[in-house]
Amino acid sequence: QVQLVESGGGSVQAGGSLKLSCAASGRTKSTYFMAWFRQAPGRERDFVAVISWSEGGAYYADSVKGRFTISRDNTENTLYLQMDSLKPEDTAVYYCAAAQSSLNIWRSGGYDHWGQGTQVTVSS
């Protein structure tokens, strides 16, 4: 099993920045992709960004492209999401996730392990 623990959420004004972290522990050798999803009240859990754990190739949802940066520290088994130029529309609970295959890394169903989520609130 893989355990994921998120941190770094909070409340910021529009245009501000936050950096989220996700620490992975347990059996992590089979993890090939890690991603960030977010879910606002009454909405589905939506894809934000994904990164290949070994090569570092990253892909982003159009809504965050150019503003968010996903990265990882292999030695510490930690995933990050740097969020800049935040908008009120970014307000949501943010979750990190780990996938052990590449069957579907664009949907929440493609991931095997999830963190507990961390709240991000952007005020105008």
Tab-separated table of C-alpha atoms in Angstrom:
chain	number	residue	atom	x	y	z
A	1	GLN	CA	0.000	0.000	0.000
A	2	VAL	CA	0.990	3.599	-0.635
A	3	GLN	CA	0.130	6.338	1.808
A	4	LEU	CA	-0.147	9.944	0.626
A	5	VAL	CA	-0.216	12.921	2.981
A	6	GLU	CA	-0.902	16.410	1.644
A	7	SER	CA	-0.069	19.782	3.128
A	8	GLY	CA	0.255	23.430	2.155
A	9	GLY	CA	-3.347	24.450	1.583
A	10	GLY	CA	-4.732	27.705	2.872
A	11	SER	CA	-6.526	30.931	2.051
A	12	VAL	CA	-5.051	33.561	-0.275
A	13	GLN	CA	-6.203	36.567	-2.256
A	14	ALA	CA	-6.637	36.458	-6.011
A	15	GLY	CA	-3.283	36.785	-7.728
A	16	GLY	CA	-1.446	35.157	-4.836
A	17	SER	CA	0.520	31.922	-4.660
A	18	LEU	CA	0.549	28.660	-2.737
A	19	LYS	CA	2.723	25.567	-2.848
A	20	LEU	CA	1.182	22.198	-2.044
A	21	SER	CA	3.171	19.145	-0.974
A	22	CYS	CA	2.327	15.446	-0.971
A	23	ALA	CA	4.561	13.010	0.891
A	24	ALA	CA	4.425	9.382	-0.256
A	25	SER	CA	5.334	6.426	1.930
A	26	GLY	CA	4.899	2.668	1.987
A	27	ARG	CA	5.282	0.532	-1.117
A	28	THR	CA	6.145	3.222	-3.679
A	29	LYS	CA	8.264	1.219	-6.134
A	30	SER	CA	5.279	0.503	-8.382
A	31	THR	CA	4.251	4.147	-8.736
A	32	TYR	CA	4.687	5.431	-12.291
A	33	PHE	CA	2.615	8.609	-12.311
A	34	MET	CA	1.566	11.067	-9.674
A	35	ALA	CA	-1.057	13.728	-10.161
A	36	TRP	CA	-3.084	16.504	-8.612
A	37	PHE	CA	-6.871	16.612	-8.817
A	38	ARG	CA	-9.292	19.105	-7.347
A	39	GLN	CA	-12.928	19.053	-6.355
A	40	ALA	CA	-15.207	21.995	-5.647
A	41	PRO	CA	-18.568	21.590	-3.876
A	42	GLY	CA	-21.149	20.051	-6.183
A	43	ARG	CA	-18.589	19.266	-8.875
A	44	GLU	CA	-16.698	16.207	-10.031
A	45	ARG	CA	-13.109	15.583	-9.086
A	46	ASP	CA	-11.192	17.154	-11.988
A	47	PHE	CA	-7.711	16.571	-13.336
A	48	VAL	CA	-5.184	19.343	-12.684
A	49	ALA	CA	-1.709	18.038	-13.539
A	50	VAL	CA	0.273	14.796	-13.814
A	51	ILE	CA	3.961	13.946	-13.808
A	52	SER	CA	5.944	10.875	-14.823
A	53	TRP	CA	7.805	9.819	-11.706
A	54	SER	CA	10.928	8.585	-13.467
A	55	GLU	CA	11.315	11.063	-16.341
A	56	GLY	CA	9.532	14.120	-14.976
A	57	GLY	CA	7.387	14.810	-18.023
A	58	ALA	CA	4.417	16.939	-16.998
A	59	TYR	CA	0.965	17.650	-18.425
A	60	TYR	CA	-1.608	20.197	-17.298
A	61	ALA	CA	-5.276	20.910	-17.591
A	62	ASP	CA	-5.956	23.893	-19.850
A	63	SER	CA	-7.475	25.801	-16.953
A	64	VAL	CA	-4.179	25.890	-15.028
A	65	LYS	CA	-1.607	25.828	-17.821
A	66	GLY	CA	0.906	28.634	-17.440
A	67	ARG	CA	-0.033	29.241	-13.800
A	68	PHE	CA	0.633	25.925	-12.024
A	69	THR	CA	3.802	23.844	-11.982
A	70	ILE	CA	3.971	20.201	-10.911
A	71	SER	CA	7.276	18.739	-9.751
A	72	ARG	CA	8.676	15.928	-7.649
A	73	ASP	CA	11.632	15.119	-5.412
A	74	ASN	CA	12.518	11.487	-6.065
A	75	THR	CA	14.868	11.160	-3.106
A	76	GLU	CA	12.173	12.310	-0.679
A	77	ASN	CA	9.190	10.735	-2.489
A	78	THR	CA	7.429	14.067	-2.431
A	79	LEU	CA	5.125	15.646	-5.005
A	80	TYR	CA	4.632	19.407	-5.293
A	81	LEU	CA	2.211	21.794	-6.932
A	82	GLN	CA	3.309	25.412	-7.224
A	83	MET	CA	0.243	27.571	-7.828
A	84	ASP	CA	0.715	31.144	-9.038
A	85	SER	CA	-1.730	33.815	-10.213
A	86	LEU	CA	-4.508	32.118	-8.301
A	87	LYS	CA	-8.116	32.851	-9.219
A	88	PRO	CA	-11.332	32.392	-7.231
A	89	GLU	CA	-12.196	29.607	-9.679
A	90	ASP	CA	-9.247	27.638	-8.280
A	91	THR	CA	-11.010	27.284	-4.929
A	92	ALA	CA	-11.376	23.566	-4.207
A	93	VAL	CA	-10.099	20.649	-2.185
A	94	TYR	CA	-6.870	19.503	-3.823
A	95	TYR	CA	-5.910	15.822	-3.803
A	96	CYS	CA	-2.708	14.082	-4.762
A	97	ALA	CA	-2.895	10.651	-6.362
A	98	ALA	CA	-0.584	7.838	-7.463
A	99	ALA	CA	-1.069	5.544	-10.467
A	100	GLN	CA	0.597	2.190	-11.037
A	101	SER	CA	-0.262	2.063	-14.735
A	102	SER	CA	-0.805	4.448	-17.649
A	103	LEU	CA	-4.201	3.087	-18.663
A	104	ASN	CA	-5.983	6.313	-17.802
A	105	ILE	CA	-4.044	9.050	-16.061
A	106	TRP	CA	-6.533	11.745	-17.084
A	107	ARG	CA	-9.350	10.526	-14.873
A	108	SER	CA	-9.612	9.865	-11.173
A	109	GLY	CA	-10.477	6.221	-11.862
A	110	GLY	CA	-6.991	5.644	-13.241
A	111	TYR	CA	-5.327	6.168	-9.869
A	112	ASP	CA	-4.745	3.597	-7.165
A	113	HIS	CA	-3.985	5.730	-4.111
A	114	TRP	CA	-5.227	9.081	-2.858
A	115	GLY	CA	-4.321	11.622	-0.246
A	116	GLN	CA	-6.781	13.076	2.235
A	117	GLY	CA	-7.090	16.398	0.425
A	118	THR	CA	-6.168	19.934	1.395
A	119	GLN	CA	-8.402	22.997	1.107
A	120	VAL	CA	-7.388	25.900	-1.126
A	121	THR	CA	-9.512	29.036	-0.917
A	122	VAL	CA	-8.925	32.036	-3.191
A	123	SER	CA	-10.810	35.216	-2.359
A	124	SER	CA	-11.442	38.214	-4.594
